[in-house]
Amino acid sequence: MRKFLLQNSSVKFIFFDDSTGSNALFTLEKGPHIDIVKIVKSELLENESKIERLFNYSREGYNKIEPISIKLKNLTAVITIIELTRGKEILGLAIDPQLFIRQILNPKIQSISQNEFIISVFNKTSRENIYSTEGINVGNIQNEKDLWLLPEYSLGIVLKGGTIQSLVKERAEINLILLSLLIIILFAGGWIIFRNIKKEIALAKIKSDFVSNVSHELRTPLALISMFAETLEMGRVKTEEKKIEYYTIISRETARLGRIVNRILNFSQMEAGKRKYNFANVQLNAIVEEVFNTYKFHLQNKGFKFTSFPDENIPKIYADKEAVSEAIINIIDNAVKYSQNIKEVELSTGIMGELVYIKIKDHGIGISAQDQKKIFDKFFRVSSGYVHNTKGTGLGLSLVKHIMEAHNGEITLHSTLGTGSSFILKFKTSG
Ligand code: ADP
């Protein structure tokens, strides 16, 4: 008890009082305490009904605390009922309110105010400021409430730099902004999911189109090869001329079949990141010339005007010869497939800034600006008009893109629907 009183100097004395009216008093003050006992007794008598209520609460297992004032040095006593071995007794702590506010309430109030409010405790009747987190005029207090256990005192609150209403408004605005943000995020999430599902559906369609395109591409040359081979086998072809024509068709279709299979194999190797490149310093003109000579007759047979304009002054490039010719052949193949009325394909080489280029130009059906963004995607084919009726796998340009990426090169496309297209492949020089 003594230790408690020593540690809590705002508690001046502690008293017990049983129902018979006998008292026990603990105080640090020296000397006779008859006066204090007397005063306490009379205060308890004055608050008889309050005490009776506390006993009733206690019987129902509820320990309530109530304040009573003590007419001695402005003290206030807080009383409650406690259960001791000798029965239920009143326990009272007489506290000096001002000391209590400064020593016990002060740190709590400081942490609650959080630098946003000024909180003060003041005497209700005299309006004297007992304690406040910052200097304050009691008259400016916007909101006040009784201090529960110290009925003589009130707690006042003032907002720093504004009114409580403006703080509430500000908080409500912040909440509204957060709510709007949340709604935006929710909508964005929904939209992303919707877009992904749409993409998945489109991809599934593209894949199934690819399977049917590939089987169609394989079936046509196979059907031709087997038909002409059977005709020759049965000895039905009489003239030597016809025989040569059939052999030519068989070898042309075999080459076509070989190209399709190679394209698919190369594509799957690239997709798996397994394609190996043999880089060396090579002359782009030499590659272009070889491709030109190999394809010259094929294109001329199909009624094309096929021309080549090499720039003799271009430096060597650091590239894989096979891969570069494959890229050029794929673009020439497309130029042939997608030319309708004007059948002209033109190759040219040259220098653009630091880069060496090969341009493949046709006067075919052209590509719309919208489709130009997609034609380098795997499996993509323009789905309408002339392209729809032309065979293809949708892999050619995606292979070209892979190859150019492996070379750290660039592809540029200039195309106008109905007028024609120019594909430009640009390479770094070997130096
Ligand atoms: P495909 O096997 O369908 O030719 P590609 O990847 O080579 O596949 O080309 C993708 C699509 O780009 C083609 O289906 C076609 O719609 C379009 N395209 C490519 N080259 C040309 C071109 N020279 N002229 C017009 N359209 C072209």
PDB file of N, CA and C in Angstrom, residues 257-326:
ATOM      1  N   LEU A 257       6.843 -28.892-100.991  1.00  0.00           N
ATOM      2  CA  LEU A 257       6.570 -29.649 -99.773  1.00  0.00           C
ATOM      3  C   LEU A 257       7.741 -29.502 -98.800  1.00  0.00           C
ATOM      4  N   GLY A 258       8.969 -29.635 -99.385  1.00  0.00           N
ATOM      5  CA  GLY A 258      10.191 -29.520 -98.571  1.00  0.00           C
ATOM      6  C   GLY A 258      10.245 -28.155 -97.887  1.00  0.00           C
ATOM      7  N   ARG A 259       9.871 -27.112 -98.653  1.00  0.00           N
ATOM      8  CA  ARG A 259       9.922 -25.751 -98.075  1.00  0.00           C
ATOM      9  C   ARG A 259       8.943 -25.597 -96.908  1.00  0.00           C
ATOM     10  N   ILE A 260       7.732 -26.153 -97.103  1.00  0.00           N
ATOM     11  CA  ILE A 260       6.713 -26.025 -96.043  1.00  0.00           C
ATOM     12  C   ILE A 260       7.178 -26.749 -94.777  1.00  0.00           C
ATOM     13  N   VAL A 261       7.668 -27.985 -94.980  1.00  0.00           N
ATOM     14  CA  VAL A 261       8.113 -28.771 -93.811  1.00  0.00           C
ATOM     15  C   VAL A 261       9.268 -28.050 -93.120  1.00  0.00           C
ATOM     16  N   ASN A 262      10.208 -27.541 -93.921  1.00  0.00           N
ATOM     17  CA  ASN A 262      11.361 -26.820 -93.346  1.00  0.00           C
ATOM     18  C   ASN A 262      10.910 -25.612 -92.538  1.00  0.00           C
ATOM     19  N   ARG A 263       9.928 -24.901 -93.103  1.00  0.00           N
ATOM     20  CA  ARG A 263       9.437 -23.693 -92.428  1.00  0.00           C
ATOM     21  C   ARG A 263       8.874 -24.052 -91.051  1.00  0.00           C
ATOM     22  N   ILE A 264       8.075 -25.136 -91.036  1.00  0.00           N
ATOM     23  CA  ILE A 264       7.452 -25.534 -89.757  1.00  0.00           C
ATOM     24  C   ILE A 264       8.537 -25.972 -88.768  1.00  0.00           C
ATOM     25  N   LEU A 265       9.525 -26.757 -89.280  1.00  0.00           N
ATOM     26  CA  LEU A 265      10.601 -27.221 -88.386  1.00  0.00           C
ATOM     27  C   LEU A 265      11.410 -26.037 -87.853  1.00  0.00           C
ATOM     28  N   ASN A 266      11.766 -25.125 -88.748  1.00  0.00           N
ATOM     29  CA  ASN A 266      12.528 -23.937 -88.320  1.00  0.00           C
ATOM     30  C   ASN A 266      11.763 -23.135 -87.294  1.00  0.00           C
ATOM     31  N   PHE A 267      10.458 -23.024 -87.547  1.00  0.00           N
ATOM     32  CA  PHE A 267       9.635 -22.238 -86.635  1.00  0.00           C
ATOM     33  C   PHE A 267       9.634 -22.871 -85.238  1.00  0.00           C
ATOM     34  N   SER A 268       9.436 -24.221 -85.189  1.00  0.00           N
ATOM     35  CA  SER A 268       9.359 -24.838 -83.865  1.00  0.00           C
ATOM     36  C   SER A 268      10.712 -24.761 -83.160  1.00  0.00           C
ATOM     37  N   GLN A 269      11.805 -24.837 -83.958  1.00  0.00           N
ATOM     38  CA  GLN A 269      13.152 -24.687 -83.354  1.00  0.00           C
ATOM     39  C   GLN A 269      13.320 -23.285 -82.761  1.00  0.00           C
ATOM     40  N   MET A 270      12.858 -22.311 -83.510  1.00  0.00           N
ATOM     41  CA  MET A 270      12.988 -20.926 -83.041  1.00  0.00           C
ATOM     42  C   MET A 270      12.162 -20.693 -81.798  1.00  0.00           C
ATOM     43  N   GLU A 271      10.941 -21.236 -81.810  1.00  0.00           N
ATOM     44  CA  GLU A 271      10.051 -21.065 -80.658  1.00  0.00           C
ATOM     45  C   GLU A 271      10.699 -21.657 -79.411  1.00  0.00           C
ATOM     46  N   ALA A 272      11.418 -22.782 -79.592  1.00  0.00           N
ATOM     47  CA  ALA A 272      12.053 -23.431 -78.442  1.00  0.00           C
ATOM     48  C   ALA A 272      13.399 -22.770 -78.131  1.00  0.00           C
ATOM     49  N   GLY A 273      13.764 -21.771 -78.913  1.00  0.00           N
ATOM     50  CA  GLY A 273      15.038 -21.056 -78.703  1.00  0.00           C
ATOM     51  C   GLY A 273      16.242 -21.926 -79.040  1.00  0.00           C
ATOM     52  N   LYS A 274      16.015 -22.929 -79.951  1.00  0.00           N
ATOM     53  CA  LYS A 274      17.111 -23.878 -80.221  1.00  0.00           C
ATOM     54  C   LYS A 274      17.797 -23.642 -81.562  1.00  0.00           C
ATOM     55  N   ARG A 275      17.310 -22.666 -82.304  1.00  0.00           N
ATOM     56  CA  ARG A 275      17.920 -22.482 -83.626  1.00  0.00           C
ATOM     57  C   ARG A 275      19.339 -21.927 -83.454  1.00  0.00           C
ATOM     58  N   LYS A 276      20.291 -22.552 -84.166  1.00  0.00           N
ATOM     59  CA  LYS A 276      21.686 -22.100 -84.073  1.00  0.00           C
ATOM     60  C   LYS A 276      22.020 -21.287 -85.327  1.00  0.00           C
ATOM     61  N   TYR A 277      22.740 -20.215 -85.133  1.00  0.00           N
ATOM     62  CA  TYR A 277      23.142 -19.365 -86.271  1.00  0.00           C
ATOM     63  C   TYR A 277      24.647 -19.449 -86.444  1.00  0.00           C
ATOM     64  N   ASN A 278      25.072 -19.479 -87.730  1.00  0.00           N
ATOM     65  CA  ASN A 278      26.515 -19.457 -88.001  1.00  0.00           C
ATOM     66  C   ASN A 278      26.866 -18.080 -88.538  1.00  0.00           C
ATOM     67  N   PHE A 279      27.281 -17.203 -87.653  1.00  0.00           N
ATOM     68  CA  PHE A 279      27.581 -15.831 -88.072  1.00  0.00           C
ATOM     69  C   PHE A 279      28.970 -15.748 -88.713  1.00  0.00           C
ATOM     70  N   ALA A 280      29.035 -14.934 -89.760  1.00  0.00           N
ATOM     71  CA  ALA A 280      30.328 -14.703 -90.421  1.00  0.00           C
ATOM     72  C   ALA A 280      30.241 -13.381 -91.176  1.00  0.00           C
ATOM     73  N   ASN A 281      31.376 -12.868 -91.614  1.00  0.00           N
ATOM     74  CA  ASN A 281      31.339 -11.654 -92.433  1.00  0.00           C
ATOM     75  C   ASN A 281      30.963 -12.057 -93.854  1.00  0.00           C
ATOM     76  N   VAL A 282      29.799 -11.612 -94.299  1.00  0.00           N
ATOM     77  CA  VAL A 282      29.327 -12.037 -95.620  1.00  0.00           C
ATOM     78  C   VAL A 282      28.917 -10.827 -96.456  1.00  0.00           C
ATOM     79  N   GLN A 283      28.903 -11.062 -97.762  1.00  0.00           N
ATOM     80  CA  GLN A 283      28.515  -9.996 -98.694  1.00  0.00           C
ATOM     81  C   GLN A 283      27.020 -10.178 -99.002  1.00  0.00           C
ATOM     82  N   LEU A 284      26.209  -9.183 -98.624  1.00  0.00           N
ATOM     83  CA  LEU A 284      24.753  -9.288 -98.827  1.00  0.00           C
ATOM     84  C   LEU A 284      24.410  -9.463-100.305  1.00  0.00           C
ATOM     85  N   ASN A 285      25.159  -8.753-101.178  1.00  0.00           N
ATOM     86  CA  ASN A 285      24.885  -8.863-102.617  1.00  0.00           C
ATOM     87  C   ASN A 285      25.020 -10.298-103.117  1.00  0.00           C
ATOM     88  N   ALA A 286      26.006 -11.038-102.539  1.00  0.00           N
ATOM     89  CA  ALA A 286      26.225 -12.422-102.979  1.00  0.00           C
ATOM     90  C   ALA A 286      25.012 -13.276-102.608  1.00  0.00           C
ATOM     91  N   ILE A 287      24.484 -13.060-101.402  1.00  0.00           N
ATOM     92  CA  ILE A 287      23.293 -13.828-100.963  1.00  0.00           C
ATOM     93  C   ILE A 287      22.112 -13.504-101.884  1.00  0.00           C
ATOM     94  N   VAL A 288      21.931 -12.187-102.147  1.00  0.00           N
ATOM     95  CA  VAL A 288      20.790 -11.756-102.958  1.00  0.00           C
ATOM     96  C   VAL A 288      20.898 -12.337-104.370  1.00  0.00           C
ATOM     97  N   GLU A 289      22.105 -12.336-104.893  1.00  0.00           N
ATOM     98  CA  GLU A 289      22.308 -12.846-106.264  1.00  0.00           C
ATOM     99  C   GLU A 289      21.946 -14.334-106.344  1.00  0.00           C
ATOM    100  N   GLU A 290      22.369 -15.077-105.337  1.00  0.00           N
ATOM    101  CA  GLU A 290      22.093 -16.521-105.323  1.00  0.00           C
ATOM    102  C   GLU A 290      20.576 -16.763-105.284  1.00  0.00           C
ATOM    103  N   VAL A 291      19.901 -16.022-104.411  1.00  0.00           N
ATOM    104  CA  VAL A 291      18.439 -16.179-104.316  1.00  0.00           C
ATOM    105  C   VAL A 291      17.795 -15.785-105.652  1.00  0.00           C
ATOM    106  N   PHE A 292      18.276 -14.675-106.225  1.00  0.00           N
ATOM    107  CA  PHE A 292      17.705 -14.171-107.472  1.00  0.00           C
ATOM    108  C   PHE A 292      17.818 -15.211-108.587  1.00  0.00           C
ATOM    109  N   ASN A 293      19.034 -15.797-108.685  1.00  0.00           N
ATOM    110  CA  ASN A 293      19.262 -16.780-109.749  1.00  0.00           C
ATOM    111  C   ASN A 293      18.421 -18.034-109.550  1.00  0.00           C
ATOM    112  N   THR A 294      18.281 -18.465-108.276  1.00  0.00           N
ATOM    113  CA  THR A 294      17.493 -19.674-108.009  1.00  0.00           C
ATOM    114  C   THR A 294      16.022 -19.457-108.341  1.00  0.00           C
ATOM    115  N   TYR A 295      15.512 -18.269-108.064  1.00  0.00           N
ATOM    116  CA  TYR A 295      14.063 -18.037-108.191  1.00  0.00           C
ATOM    117  C   TYR A 295      13.640 -17.390-109.513  1.00  0.00           C
ATOM    118  N   LYS A 296      14.656 -16.957-110.310  1.00  0.00           N
ATOM    119  CA  LYS A 296      14.379 -16.228-111.543  1.00  0.00           C
ATOM    120  C   LYS A 296      13.394 -16.980-112.454  1.00  0.00           C
ATOM    121  N   PHE A 297      13.704 -18.241-112.711  1.00  0.00           N
ATOM    122  CA  PHE A 297      12.881 -18.985-113.673  1.00  0.00           C
ATOM    123  C   PHE A 297      11.504 -19.282-113.116  1.00  0.00           C
ATOM    124  N   HIS A 298      11.505 -19.613-111.811  1.00  0.00           N
ATOM    125  CA  HIS A 298      10.235 -19.911-111.153  1.00  0.00           C
ATOM    126  C   HIS A 298       9.286 -18.722-111.260  1.00  0.00           C
ATOM    127  N   LEU A 299       9.823 -17.528-110.982  1.00  0.00           N
ATOM    128  CA  LEU A 299       8.976 -16.327-111.026  1.00  0.00           C
ATOM    129  C   LEU A 299       8.567 -15.973-112.459  1.00  0.00           C
ATOM    130  N   GLN A 300       9.547 -16.115-113.374  1.00  0.00           N
ATOM    131  CA  GLN A 300       9.242 -15.791-114.775  1.00  0.00           C
ATOM    132  C   GLN A 300       8.164 -16.725-115.309  1.00  0.00           C
ATOM    133  N   ASN A 301       8.258 -18.014-114.913  1.00  0.00           N
ATOM    134  CA  ASN A 301       7.240 -18.989-115.326  1.00  0.00           C
ATOM    135  C   ASN A 301       5.866 -18.587-114.849  1.00  0.00           C
ATOM    136  N   LYS A 302       5.830 -17.926-113.699  1.00  0.00           N
ATOM    137  CA  LYS A 302       4.530 -17.505-113.151  1.00  0.00           C
ATOM    138  C   LYS A 302       4.090 -16.156-113.715  1.00  0.00           C
ATOM    139  N   GLY A 303       4.857 -15.660-114.679  1.00  0.00           N
ATOM    140  CA  GLY A 303       4.477 -14.425-115.349  1.00  0.00           C
ATOM    141  C   GLY A 303       4.960 -13.173-114.658  1.00  0.00           C
ATOM    142  N   PHE A 304       5.972 -13.287-113.789  1.00  0.00           N
ATOM    143  CA  PHE A 304       6.465 -12.118-113.065  1.00  0.00           C
ATOM    144  C   PHE A 304       7.636 -11.445-113.762  1.00  0.00           C
ATOM    145  N   LYS A 305       7.696 -10.141-113.640  1.00  0.00           N
ATOM    146  CA  LYS A 305       8.899  -9.418-114.032  1.00  0.00           C
ATOM    147  C   LYS A 305       9.734  -9.359-112.763  1.00  0.00           C
ATOM    148  N   PHE A 306      10.872 -10.070-112.747  1.00  0.00           N
ATOM    149  CA  PHE A 306      11.682 -10.185-111.520  1.00  0.00           C
ATOM    150  C   PHE A 306      13.017  -9.495-111.777  1.00  0.00           C
ATOM    151  N   THR A 307      13.313  -8.430-111.043  1.00  0.00           N
ATOM    152  CA  THR A 307      14.546  -7.674-111.298  1.00  0.00           C
ATOM    153  C   THR A 307      15.354  -7.510-110.018  1.00  0.00           C
ATOM    154  N   SER A 308      16.653  -7.272-110.186  1.00  0.00           N
ATOM    155  CA  SER A 308      17.517  -7.080-109.021  1.00  0.00           C
ATOM    156  C   SER A 308      18.466  -5.899-109.278  1.00  0.00           C
ATOM    157  N   PHE A 309      18.579  -4.991-108.328  1.00  0.00           N
ATOM    158  CA  PHE A 309      19.460  -3.815-108.466  1.00  0.00           C
ATOM    159  C   PHE A 309      20.407  -3.732-107.278  1.00  0.00           C
ATOM    160  N   PRO A 310      21.484  -4.513-107.312  1.00  0.00           N
ATOM    161  CA  PRO A 310      22.412  -4.470-106.174  1.00  0.00           C
ATOM    162  C   PRO A 310      23.271  -3.209-106.187  1.00  0.00           C
ATOM    163  N   ASP A 311      23.523  -2.660-105.009  1.00  0.00           N
ATOM    164  CA  ASP A 311      24.456  -1.531-104.879  1.00  0.00           C
ATOM    165  C   ASP A 311      25.829  -2.140-104.621  1.00  0.00           C
ATOM    166  N   GLU A 312      26.746  -1.964-105.590  1.00  0.00           N
ATOM    167  CA  GLU A 312      28.042  -2.662-105.516  1.00  0.00           C
ATOM    168  C   GLU A 312      28.926  -2.130-104.390  1.00  0.00           C
ATOM    169  N   ASN A 313      28.577  -0.980-103.819  1.00  0.00           N
ATOM    170  CA  ASN A 313      29.478  -0.363-102.828  1.00  0.00           C
ATOM    171  C   ASN A 313      29.169  -0.719-101.381  1.00  0.00           C
ATOM    172  N   ILE A 314      28.213  -1.630-101.157  1.00  0.00           N
ATOM    173  CA  ILE A 314      27.855  -1.885 -99.757  1.00  0.00           C
ATOM    174  C   ILE A 314      28.922  -2.721 -99.056  1.00  0.00           C
ATOM    175  N   PRO A 315      29.198  -2.414 -97.769  1.00  0.00           N
ATOM    176  CA  PRO A 315      30.191  -3.204 -97.049  1.00  0.00           C
ATOM    177  C   PRO A 315      29.613  -4.567 -96.636  1.00  0.00           C
ATOM    178  N   LYS A 316      30.493  -5.434 -96.129  1.00  0.00           N
ATOM    179  CA  LYS A 316      30.044  -6.769 -95.701  1.00  0.00           C
ATOM    180  C   LYS A 316      29.199  -6.642 -94.438  1.00  0.00           C
ATOM    181  N   ILE A 317      28.351  -7.644 -94.234  1.00  0.00           N
ATOM    182  CA  ILE A 317      27.562  -7.652 -92.992  1.00  0.00           C
ATOM    183  C   ILE A 317      27.963  -8.874 -92.168  1.00  0.00           C
ATOM    184  N   TYR A 318      27.663  -8.815 -90.851  1.00  0.00           N
ATOM    185  CA  TYR A 318      27.965  -9.953 -89.983  1.00  0.00           C
ATOM    186  C   TYR A 318      26.664 -10.724 -89.829  1.00  0.00           C
ATOM    187  N   ALA A 319      26.554 -11.861 -90.563  1.00  0.00           N
ATOM    188  CA  ALA A 319      25.254 -12.535 -90.601  1.00  0.00           C
ATOM    189  C   ALA A 319      25.393 -14.018 -90.886  1.00  0.00           C
ATOM    190  N   ASP A 320      24.255 -14.725 -90.692  1.00  0.00           N
ATOM    191  CA  ASP A 320      24.178 -16.139 -91.055  1.00  0.00           C
ATOM    192  C   ASP A 320      23.580 -16.187 -92.464  1.00  0.00           C
ATOM    193  N   LYS A 321      24.395 -16.648 -93.420  1.00  0.00           N
ATOM    194  CA  LYS A 321      24.028 -16.622 -94.842  1.00  0.00           C
ATOM    195  C   LYS A 321      22.704 -17.358 -95.090  1.00  0.00           C
ATOM    196  N   GLU A 322      22.607 -18.569 -94.509  1.00  0.00           N
ATOM    197  CA  GLU A 322      21.407 -19.399 -94.736  1.00  0.00           C
ATOM    198  C   GLU A 322      20.160 -18.692 -94.225  1.00  0.00           C
ATOM    199  N   ALA A 323      20.286 -18.144 -93.000  1.00  0.00           N
ATOM    200  CA  ALA A 323      19.122 -17.500 -92.380  1.00  0.00           C
ATOM    201  C   ALA A 323      18.695 -16.270 -93.169  1.00  0.00           C
ATOM    202  N   VAL A 324      19.678 -15.475 -93.635  1.00  0.00           N
ATOM    203  CA  VAL A 324      19.332 -14.269 -94.395  1.00  0.00           C
ATOM    204  C   VAL A 324      18.642 -14.661 -95.690  1.00  0.00           C
ATOM    205  N   SER A 325      19.162 -15.714 -96.405  1.00  0.00           N
ATOM    206  CA  SER A 325      18.469 -16.072 -97.655  1.00  0.00           C
ATOM    207  C   SER A 325      17.078 -16.616 -97.346  1.00  0.00           C
ATOM    208  N   GLU A 326      16.919 -17.305 -96.231  1.00  0.00           N
ATOM    209  CA  GLU A 326      15.583 -17.807 -95.874  1.00  0.00           C
ATOM    210  C   GLU A 326      14.612 -16.633 -95.667  1.00  0.00           C
TER     211      GLU A 326
END
